[in-house]
Short mmCIF file of C-alpha atoms and ligand atoms in Angstrom, two decimals:
data_model
loop_
_atom_site.label_atom_id
_atom_site.label_comp_id
_atom_site.label_asym_id
_atom_site.label_seq_id
_atom_site.Cartn_x
_atom_site.Cartn_y
_atom_site.Cartn_z
CA MET X 1 0.00 0.00 0.00
CA ILE X 2 1.31 3.40 -0.98
CA SER X 3 -0.66 6.07 0.81
CA LEU X 4 -0.33 9.60 -0.56
CA GLY X 5 -1.76 12.90 0.69
CA CYS X 6 -3.30 13.80 4.03
CA PRO X 7 -3.96 11.82 7.23
CA LYS X 8 -7.62 11.47 6.21
CA ASN X 9 -6.45 9.49 3.18
CA LEU X 10 -4.10 7.52 5.42
CA VAL X 11 -7.07 6.36 7.52
CA ASP X 12 -8.74 5.12 4.31
CA SER X 13 -5.53 3.21 3.47
CA GLU X 14 -5.51 1.70 6.96
CA VAL X 15 -9.13 0.59 6.55
CA MET X 16 -8.23 -1.09 3.25
CA LEU X 17 -5.26 -2.82 4.93
CA GLY X 18 -7.54 -3.95 7.76
CA LEU X 19 -10.07 -5.42 5.31
CA LEU X 20 -7.35 -7.18 3.28
CA SER X 21 -5.59 -8.55 6.37
CA ARG X 22 -8.93 -10.00 7.42
CA SER X 23 -9.03 -11.69 3.99
CA HIS X 24 -5.62 -13.20 4.69
CA TYR X 25 -3.55 -10.93 2.47
CA ARG X 26 -0.03 -10.39 3.81
CA ILE X 27 1.18 -6.79 3.80
CA THR X 28 4.70 -6.18 2.50
CA PRO X 29 6.65 -2.89 2.69
CA ASP X 30 8.52 -3.88 -0.52
CA GLU X 31 6.66 -3.09 -3.76
CA THR X 32 8.97 -5.41 -5.75
CA GLN X 33 7.73 -8.35 -3.66
CA ALA X 34 4.04 -7.49 -3.92
CA GLU X 35 1.57 -9.38 -6.12
CA VAL X 36 -0.91 -6.56 -5.66
CA ILE X 37 0.06 -2.88 -5.39
CA ILE X 38 -2.47 -0.31 -4.20
CA VAL X 39 -1.78 3.42 -4.60
CA ASN X 40 -4.20 5.51 -2.53
CA THR X 41 -3.96 8.90 -4.18
CA CYS X 42 -4.38 12.58 -3.40
CA SER X 43 -5.51 15.02 -6.09
CA PHE X 44 -6.70 18.19 -4.40
CA ILE X 45 -4.07 20.34 -6.13
CA ARG X 46 -2.01 19.95 -9.33
CA GLU X 47 1.21 19.08 -7.44
CA ALA X 48 -0.55 16.20 -5.66
CA THR X 49 -2.04 14.96 -8.93
CA GLU X 50 1.42 14.95 -10.55
CA GLU X 51 2.89 13.06 -7.57
CA ALA X 52 0.10 10.47 -7.84
CA ILE X 53 0.67 9.90 -11.57
CA ASP X 54 4.47 9.71 -11.12
CA THR X 55 3.99 7.12 -8.38
CA ILE X 56 1.58 5.04 -10.49
CA LEU X 57 3.94 5.08 -13.48
CA ARG X 58 6.88 4.14 -11.23
CA VAL X 59 5.17 1.12 -9.61
CA SER X 60 3.66 0.00 -12.90
CA GLN X 61 7.24 -1.10 -13.70
CA CYS X 62 6.70 -3.82 -11.10
CA LYS X 63 4.13 -5.37 -13.43
CA ARG X 64 6.90 -5.78 -16.03
CA ASN X 65 9.92 -6.49 -13.83
CA GLY X 66 8.42 -7.61 -10.51
CA LEU X 67 5.78 -9.94 -9.07
CA CYS X 68 2.93 -7.46 -9.43
CA ARG X 69 -0.05 -8.88 -11.27
CA ARG X 70 -2.62 -6.29 -10.17
CA LEU X 71 -2.19 -2.52 -9.87
CA ILE X 72 -5.04 -0.72 -8.10
CA VAL X 73 -5.45 3.05 -7.83
CA CYS X 74 -7.76 4.50 -5.17
CA GLY X 75 -8.73 7.80 -3.64
CA CYS X 76 -9.02 11.35 -4.93
CA LEU X 77 -7.43 10.87 -8.38
CA PRO X 78 -10.04 8.33 -9.61
CA GLN X 79 -12.76 10.35 -7.85
CA ARG X 80 -11.70 13.47 -9.76
CA TYR X 81 -10.64 12.10 -13.18
CA GLY X 82 -12.18 8.57 -13.21
CA PRO X 83 -13.25 7.92 -16.83
CA GLN X 84 -10.29 9.90 -18.27
CA LEU X 85 -7.82 7.68 -16.42
CA LEU X 86 -9.13 4.50 -18.06
CA GLU X 87 -7.53 5.68 -21.30
CA GLU X 88 -4.55 7.57 -19.89
CA LEU X 89 -3.36 4.84 -17.48
CA PRO X 90 -4.02 1.48 -19.19
CA GLU X 91 -1.45 -0.23 -16.92
CA VAL X 92 -3.85 0.19 -13.99
CA ASP X 93 -6.22 -2.76 -13.47
CA LEU X 94 -8.75 -1.12 -11.19
CA PHE X 95 -9.74 2.43 -10.13
CA ILE X 96 -11.70 2.98 -6.90
CA GLY X 97 -13.00 6.37 -5.73
CA THR X 98 -13.10 7.91 -2.24
CA GLY X 99 -16.50 6.36 -1.44
CA GLN X 100 -15.94 2.79 -2.55
CA PHE X 101 -12.62 1.75 -0.99
CA HIS X 102 -14.46 -0.44 1.55
CA LEU X 103 -15.14 -2.83 -1.36
CA ILE X 104 -11.42 -3.47 -1.83
CA ASP X 105 -11.44 -7.05 -0.56
CA ALA X 106 -14.31 -7.93 -2.92
CA LEU X 107 -12.71 -6.28 -5.95
CA ILE X 108 -9.02 -6.98 -5.40
CA GLU X 109 -8.78 -10.21 -7.40
CA SER X 110 -11.28 -9.49 -10.15
CA ALA X 111 -13.99 -7.00 -10.89
CA PRO X 112 -16.61 -6.83 -13.65
CA ARG X 113 -15.45 -3.32 -14.51
CA LYS X 114 -12.34 -1.14 -14.07
CA LEU X 115 -13.85 1.92 -12.44
CA TYR X 116 -15.77 2.17 -9.13
CA VAL X 117 -16.67 5.73 -8.26
CA ASP X 118 -19.87 6.87 -6.57
CA ASN X 119 -20.87 10.52 -6.79
CA PRO X 120 -21.26 11.90 -4.24
CA PRO X 121 -19.18 9.52 -2.11
CA SER X 122 -21.13 8.32 0.92
CA PHE X 123 -19.13 5.67 2.81
CA LEU X 124 -18.09 6.40 6.41
CA TYR X 125 -16.11 3.86 8.44
CA ASP X 126 -16.89 3.11 12.10
CA HIS X 127 -15.38 1.30 15.12
CA ARG X 128 -16.39 -2.11 13.70
CA THR X 129 -14.57 -1.52 10.39
CA PRO X 130 -11.29 -3.45 10.36
CA ARG X 131 -8.34 -1.04 10.37
CA LEU X 132 -4.61 -1.68 10.45
CA ILE X 133 -2.88 1.24 12.17
CA SER X 134 0.21 2.25 10.16
CA THR X 135 1.42 5.07 12.40
CA PRO X 136 3.89 4.33 15.28
CA ASN X 137 2.19 2.21 17.95
CA HIS X 138 1.59 5.07 20.39
CA THR X 139 -0.27 7.48 18.09
CA ALA X 140 -3.24 7.13 15.75
CA TYR X 141 -5.45 9.34 13.62
CA VAL X 142 -9.19 9.11 14.19
CA LYS X 143 -11.37 10.45 11.39
CA ILE X 144 -14.46 11.87 13.10
CA ALA X 145 -16.21 13.04 9.92
CA GLU X 146 -15.83 12.95 6.16
CA GLY X 147 -16.54 15.43 3.35
CA CYS X 148 -17.16 19.17 3.48
CA SER X 149 -20.25 21.31 3.01
CA ARG X 150 -18.40 24.62 2.72
CA ALA X 151 -17.63 26.21 -0.65
CA CYS X 152 -14.20 27.84 -0.54
CA SER X 153 -13.67 29.10 -4.07
CA PHE X 154 -10.21 27.50 -4.50
CA CYS X 155 -11.01 24.06 -3.14
CA THR X 156 -11.82 20.75 -4.85
CA VAL X 157 -12.37 18.76 -1.64
CA PRO X 158 -16.20 18.99 -1.48
CA LYS X 159 -16.32 17.42 -4.95
CA LEU X 160 -13.77 14.74 -4.02
CA ARG X 161 -15.14 13.83 -0.62
CA GLY X 162 -18.86 14.70 -0.75
CA ARG X 163 -21.03 16.53 1.75
CA TYR X 164 -20.06 16.79 5.43
CA ARG X 165 -21.06 13.66 7.36
CA SER X 166 -20.17 13.19 11.01
CA ARG X 167 -19.56 9.75 12.46
CA ASP X 168 -21.81 8.59 15.28
CA PRO X 169 -20.22 9.90 18.54
CA ALA X 170 -20.62 6.55 20.33
CA SER X 171 -18.72 4.86 17.51
CA VAL X 172 -15.89 7.41 17.72
CA ILE X 173 -15.64 6.94 21.50
CA GLN X 174 -15.59 3.15 21.09
CA GLU X 175 -12.82 3.41 18.49
CA VAL X 176 -10.73 5.61 20.82
CA ALA X 177 -11.26 3.09 23.65
CA GLN X 178 -10.16 0.26 21.33
CA LEU X 179 -7.04 2.22 20.39
CA ALA X 180 -6.26 2.95 24.05
CA ARG X 181 -6.52 -0.77 24.87
CA ALA X 182 -4.05 -1.39 22.04
CA GLY X 183 -1.53 0.93 23.73
CA ILE X 184 -2.17 4.14 21.78
CA LYS X 185 -1.35 7.21 23.91
CA GLU X 186 -2.18 10.00 21.46
CA VAL X 187 -5.27 10.24 19.26
CA VAL X 188 -5.33 12.91 16.57
CA LEU X 189 -8.90 13.85 15.63
CA ILE X 190 -9.19 14.76 11.95
CA SER X 191 -11.75 15.69 9.31
CA GLN X 192 -11.96 18.34 6.61
CA ASP X 193 -13.72 20.70 9.01
CA THR X 194 -13.39 19.53 12.60
CA THR X 195 -15.28 22.41 14.23
CA SER X 196 -18.43 21.43 12.29
CA TYR X 197 -18.51 17.99 13.91
CA GLY X 198 -22.05 16.93 14.86
CA ARG X 199 -23.91 19.76 13.11
CA ASP X 200 -25.41 17.32 10.62
CA LEU X 201 -26.46 14.95 13.42
CA GLY X 202 -28.56 17.43 15.43
CA LYS X 203 -29.53 16.32 18.98
CA GLY X 204 -27.10 18.85 20.45
CA ILE X 205 -24.13 16.77 19.30
CA SER X 206 -20.98 18.84 18.75
CA LEU X 207 -17.21 18.72 18.98
CA GLU X 208 -17.59 19.91 22.58
CA THR X 209 -19.92 17.06 23.57
CA LEU X 210 -17.67 14.54 21.81
CA LEU X 211 -14.61 15.79 23.69
CA ARG X 212 -16.42 15.79 27.05
CA ASP X 213 -17.06 12.06 26.56
CA MET X 214 -13.69 11.26 25.03
CA VAL X 215 -11.63 12.63 27.95
CA LYS X 216 -13.17 9.88 30.09
CA THR X 217 -11.32 7.26 28.03
CA GLU X 218 -8.67 5.65 30.24
CA ASP X 219 -5.02 5.38 29.16
CA ILE X 220 -5.26 8.04 26.47
CA GLU X 221 -2.74 10.79 27.35
CA TRP X 222 -3.17 13.23 24.46
CA ILE X 223 -6.19 14.19 22.38
CA ARG X 224 -5.12 16.46 19.54
CA LEU X 225 -7.36 18.46 17.20
CA LEU X 226 -6.48 19.26 13.57
CA TYR X 227 -8.27 21.20 10.78
CA LEU X 228 -10.51 23.45 12.90
CA TYR X 229 -12.28 25.81 10.51
CA PRO X 230 -11.96 29.40 11.88
CA ASP X 231 -15.69 30.01 12.24
CA PRO X 232 -16.22 32.17 15.40
CA LYS X 233 -19.79 30.84 15.76
CA GLN X 234 -18.51 27.29 16.20
CA PHE X 235 -15.87 28.17 18.80
CA THR X 236 -18.50 28.19 21.52
CA ASP X 237 -17.70 29.05 25.14
CA GLY X 238 -18.22 25.40 25.99
CA LEU X 239 -15.79 24.17 23.34
CA ILE X 240 -13.09 26.64 24.39
CA GLU X 241 -13.67 25.79 28.04
CA VAL X 242 -13.34 22.02 27.54
CA ILE X 243 -10.11 22.45 25.52
CA ALA X 244 -8.69 24.81 28.17
CA ARG X 245 -9.70 22.75 31.21
CA GLU X 246 -9.21 19.10 30.21
CA GLU X 247 -5.61 17.99 30.76
CA LYS X 248 -5.80 15.25 28.10
CA ILE X 249 -6.70 17.72 25.34
CA CYS X 250 -3.51 19.19 23.87
CA LYS X 251 -3.48 22.97 24.07
CA TYR X 252 -2.94 22.90 20.36
CA ILE X 253 -5.28 24.37 17.76
CA ASP X 254 -4.78 24.01 14.00
CA LEU X 255 -6.72 26.98 12.58
CA PRO X 256 -6.28 27.30 8.78
CA ILE X 257 -7.12 30.97 8.09
CA GLN X 258 -5.69 31.05 4.54
CA HIS X 259 -5.44 34.87 4.50
CA ILE X 260 -6.27 38.00 6.54
CA ASN X 261 -7.28 40.57 3.95
CA ASP X 262 -11.07 41.08 3.75
CA GLY X 263 -11.10 41.36 -0.05
CA ILE X 264 -9.14 38.12 -0.47
CA LEU X 265 -11.14 36.28 2.23
CA LYS X 266 -14.33 37.32 0.42
CA ALA X 267 -13.02 36.11 -2.95
CA MET X 268 -12.01 32.85 -1.27
CA LYS X 269 -15.57 32.53 0.08
CA ARG X 270 -14.24 31.88 3.58
CA GLY X 271 -17.31 33.48 5.23
CA VAL X 272 -15.22 35.30 7.82
CA THR X 273 -13.54 38.73 7.97
CA GLY X 274 -10.04 39.72 9.02
CA SER X 275 -11.24 41.39 12.21
CA GLN X 276 -13.32 38.32 13.15
CA LEU X 277 -10.18 36.17 12.72
CA ARG X 278 -8.13 38.53 14.89
CA GLN X 279 -10.81 38.49 17.56
CA LEU X 280 -11.04 34.69 17.48
CA ILE X 281 -7.27 34.33 17.81
CA ASN X 282 -7.19 36.78 20.74
CA THR X 283 -10.04 34.95 22.46
CA LEU X 284 -8.39 31.55 22.04
CA ARG X 285 -5.06 32.82 23.37
CA ARG X 286 -6.71 34.59 26.30
CA ARG X 287 -8.87 31.66 27.34
CA ILE X 288 -6.49 28.72 26.65
CA PRO X 289 -3.24 29.25 28.61
CA GLY X 290 -0.15 27.83 26.88
CA LEU X 291 -1.96 27.54 23.55
CA THR X 292 0.04 26.46 20.48
CA LEU X 293 -1.57 27.98 17.40
CA ARG X 294 -0.98 26.53 13.96
CA THR X 295 -2.34 27.97 10.74
CA SER X 296 -2.24 27.46 6.96
CA LEU X 297 -1.97 30.27 4.42
CA ILE X 298 -2.36 30.59 0.66
CA VAL X 299 -0.15 33.10 -1.17
CA GLY X 300 -0.71 34.29 -4.74
CA PHE X 301 -4.52 33.95 -4.77
CA PRO X 302 -5.98 35.64 -7.91
CA GLY X 303 -6.11 39.38 -7.34
CA GLU X 304 -3.61 39.38 -4.43
CA THR X 305 -1.73 42.68 -4.81
CA GLU X 306 1.55 43.70 -3.16
CA ALA X 307 -0.55 45.69 -0.68
CA HIS X 308 -2.66 42.62 0.21
CA PHE X 309 0.53 40.63 0.67
CA ARG X 310 2.14 43.29 2.87
CA HIS X 311 -1.05 43.26 4.96
CA LEU X 312 -0.62 39.49 5.43
CA VAL X 313 3.08 39.83 6.32
CA LYS X 314 2.32 42.57 8.88
CA PHE X 315 -0.39 40.36 10.40
CA ILE X 316 2.01 37.38 10.76
CA GLU X 317 4.62 39.64 12.40
CA GLU X 318 1.97 40.81 14.88
CA VAL X 319 0.27 37.48 15.68
CA GLN X 320 3.41 35.30 15.79
CA PHE X 321 1.84 31.89 15.03
CA ASP X 322 3.63 28.96 16.61
CA ARG X 323 3.29 26.66 13.58
CA MET X 324 2.49 27.37 9.96
CA GLY X 325 1.99 25.72 6.58
CA VAL X 326 2.11 27.89 3.42
CA PHE X 327 0.71 26.99 0.00
CA ARG X 328 1.20 28.70 -3.34
CA TYR X 329 -2.23 29.18 -4.92
CA SER X 330 -2.89 26.43 -7.51
CA PRO X 331 -5.69 27.04 -10.06
CA GLU X 332 -7.81 23.88 -10.02
CA GLU X 333 -10.26 23.18 -12.83
CA GLY X 334 -13.79 22.82 -11.50
CA THR X 335 -13.28 25.53 -8.85
CA PRO X 336 -14.71 29.07 -9.17
CA ALA X 337 -11.35 30.75 -8.41
CA ALA X 338 -9.74 29.11 -11.44
CA TRP X 339 -11.90 31.41 -13.58
CA PHE X 340 -11.04 34.57 -11.65
CA GLY X 341 -8.94 37.17 -13.45
CA ASN X 342 -5.69 38.73 -12.19
CA HIS X 343 -3.79 35.51 -11.70
CA VAL X 344 -0.47 36.10 -9.92
CA PRO X 345 2.66 35.11 -11.91
CA GLU X 346 4.39 31.94 -10.61
CA GLU X 347 7.65 33.76 -9.80
CA VAL X 348 5.73 36.30 -7.66
CA LYS X 349 3.94 33.44 -5.85
CA GLU X 350 7.32 31.81 -5.26
CA ALA X 351 8.82 35.04 -3.86
CA ARG X 352 5.85 35.56 -1.51
CA TYR X 353 6.02 31.92 -0.39
CA ARG X 354 9.75 32.27 0.45
CA LYS X 355 9.22 35.59 2.24
CA ILE X 356 6.61 34.10 4.59
CA MET X 357 8.54 30.86 5.18
CA GLU X 358 11.63 32.89 6.12
CA LEU X 359 9.62 35.15 8.43
CA GLN X 360 7.97 32.17 10.12
CA ALA X 361 11.31 30.33 10.51
CA ASN X 362 12.60 33.31 12.52
CA ILE X 363 9.44 33.48 14.61
CA SER X 364 9.64 29.75 15.30
CA LEU X 365 13.33 29.97 16.21
CA GLY X 366 12.61 32.76 18.70
CA LYS X 367 9.87 30.72 20.34
CA ASN X 368 11.99 27.56 20.53
CA LEU X 369 14.95 29.48 22.01
CA GLY X 370 12.52 30.69 24.66
CA LEU X 371 12.04 27.06 25.74
CA ILE X 372 15.70 26.56 26.75
CA GLY X 373 15.92 25.73 30.45
CA THR X 374 12.24 24.77 30.71
CA ILE X 375 10.86 21.29 31.44
CA GLN X 376 8.60 19.88 28.73
CA ARG X 377 6.43 16.75 28.70
CA VAL X 378 7.57 14.60 25.74
CA LEU X 379 6.03 11.59 23.98
CA VAL X 380 9.04 9.41 23.13
CA GLU X 381 8.62 7.99 19.64
CA GLY X 382 11.81 5.95 19.23
CA TYR X 383 15.36 6.25 17.92
CA CYS X 384 16.43 9.09 15.70
CA ALA X 385 16.54 8.00 12.03
CA GLU X 386 20.18 9.07 11.66
CA THR X 387 21.61 7.49 14.85
CA ARG X 388 20.56 5.15 17.64
CA TYR X 389 22.46 7.39 20.12
CA LEU X 390 19.61 9.86 19.98
CA LEU X 391 16.00 9.34 20.90
CA ARG X 392 13.30 11.43 19.28
CA GLY X 393 9.87 12.48 20.42
CA ARG X 394 7.32 15.28 20.41
CA MET X 395 5.97 17.85 22.83
CA ALA X 396 2.21 18.38 23.11
CA SER X 397 2.84 21.48 21.01
CA GLN X 398 4.12 19.40 18.08
CA ALA X 399 1.72 17.45 15.84
CA PRO X 400 2.95 14.31 14.07
CA ASP X 401 4.35 14.63 10.54
CA ILE X 402 3.73 18.39 10.12
CA ASP X 403 5.66 19.98 13.04
CA GLY X 404 9.21 19.72 14.37
CA GLU X 405 10.52 17.14 16.82
CA VAL X 406 12.43 16.75 20.05
CA TYR X 407 15.86 15.07 20.15
CA ILE X 408 16.88 13.52 23.45
CA THR X 409 20.66 13.58 23.93
CA ARG X 410 20.90 12.25 27.50
CA GLY X 411 18.96 10.07 29.90
CA THR X 412 16.86 6.94 29.69
CA ALA X 413 13.27 6.88 28.55
CA SER X 414 11.85 4.14 30.73
CA SER X 415 8.30 5.03 29.72
CA ARG X 416 6.55 6.50 26.71
CA MET X 417 6.07 9.93 28.35
CA VAL X 418 9.07 11.66 29.94
CA ASN X 419 9.98 15.09 31.31
CA LEU X 420 12.67 16.78 29.28
CA ARG X 421 14.90 19.75 30.12
CA VAL X 422 15.40 21.77 26.94
CA THR X 423 19.07 22.57 26.35
CA HIS X 424 19.21 23.70 22.70
CA ALA X 425 16.79 24.77 19.96
CA SER X 426 16.61 25.33 16.22
CA GLU X 427 13.89 26.76 13.95
CA TYR X 428 11.66 23.72 14.18
CA ASP X 429 13.25 21.25 16.62
CA VAL X 430 14.34 21.30 20.25
CA ILE X 431 17.05 19.27 21.97
CA GLY X 432 17.26 18.21 25.58
CA GLU X 433 17.88 15.71 28.36
CA VAL X 434 15.53 13.49 30.31
CA SER X 435 14.82 15.22 33.61
CA SER X 436 13.74 13.62 36.88
CA SER X 437 11.95 16.81 38.00
S1 LIG E 501 -13.35 24.09 4.53
FE1 LIG E 501 -12.96 25.00 2.54
S2 LIG E 501 -10.78 24.57 2.19
FE2 LIG E 501 -11.46 23.17 3.78
S3 LIG E 501 -12.07 21.29 2.74
FE3 LIG E 501 -13.91 22.58 2.97
S4 LIG E 501 -14.09 23.75 1.07
FE4 LIG E 501 -11.98 22.94 1.20
#
């Protein structure tokens, strides 16, 4: 299994692996030894689509030179380009969209047709669905909802993943309990729009009520929240209070704002203004002590002038986010923004991207240097990839895969969670020693 794209796609890959393991397939990490290769693709922007096609063409070699007799492509690429791919990628035996991957064990050997895509996708896994966790054995993603019912003008996700559909809260709680019994210490709650959880279920169900139940789960140390849409209406007092008060909930909020300028936010159809975003950020910081704030930004959106960009830079200098991801705007066919005028030249996008990454690297370095001498709680993840003389881990303020890490230079980690005295820091990582205090 080659799983591309975001953690939401990774959960789909893990469900497919769970279903296939139940059907007695053996999973191999070596594509040259595999009889069946599955590529679970991402296709939300052009770069991801290109990576998916490059990967498919690369592994299709295994059909000529290796043991592979069946090449299966799943996920967002078939969902987006299905029929077209039948002609363009004849080496692929089967295409399955984002709503049909739960049929993998029925279709893997043979299927009456080559393309399985339902529009809109409707499948939603639950705690009874077999799933083979592929992340390290102390952390796991839990997808609490699928799809998106918003309409950001640059985004293809609603078309690829269908309307927003929350999982049943009891099923989510049962899955977290199952994971805790299996030794998982950190659960990372994900969806396209995590703050909207429960809205489609009614009955007063919300992210707040889900969290109030989830913190009762024994043996879970960290509950982390990703992809919280910055909608002030959904950051209720109760939600903020439960995040601030419950020890198990990481004081970590991933709040993708995309931009700060009102004109750009309006063109992006984000449904929020710059001053509402500022107010939300101030409220979260005031009411959640020790909050780590992550955001995502898009530079080079159609119509973004130098003045708009300077406005964004000034805002970043003021707010000093702790973590940040930056994207260069990518015109995607099938989205309204692709038809907007005033597209920004690629070299200008590139320059704006570099400017913000540089600025954020300095901000991040300053914050990490400020940690020197402090004691931090660290989830030990294992040996450093480069050397077994160093252990690596993460603080509660570092999400898996997207943030920096902690390197442990001295001391023994006799348990998964240790106290660490920070001794050195770089832009994204910190270094330290296990501390008894
Ligand atoms: S909230 Fe907007 S950007 Fe995020 S998945 Fe939905 S439409 Fe796309």
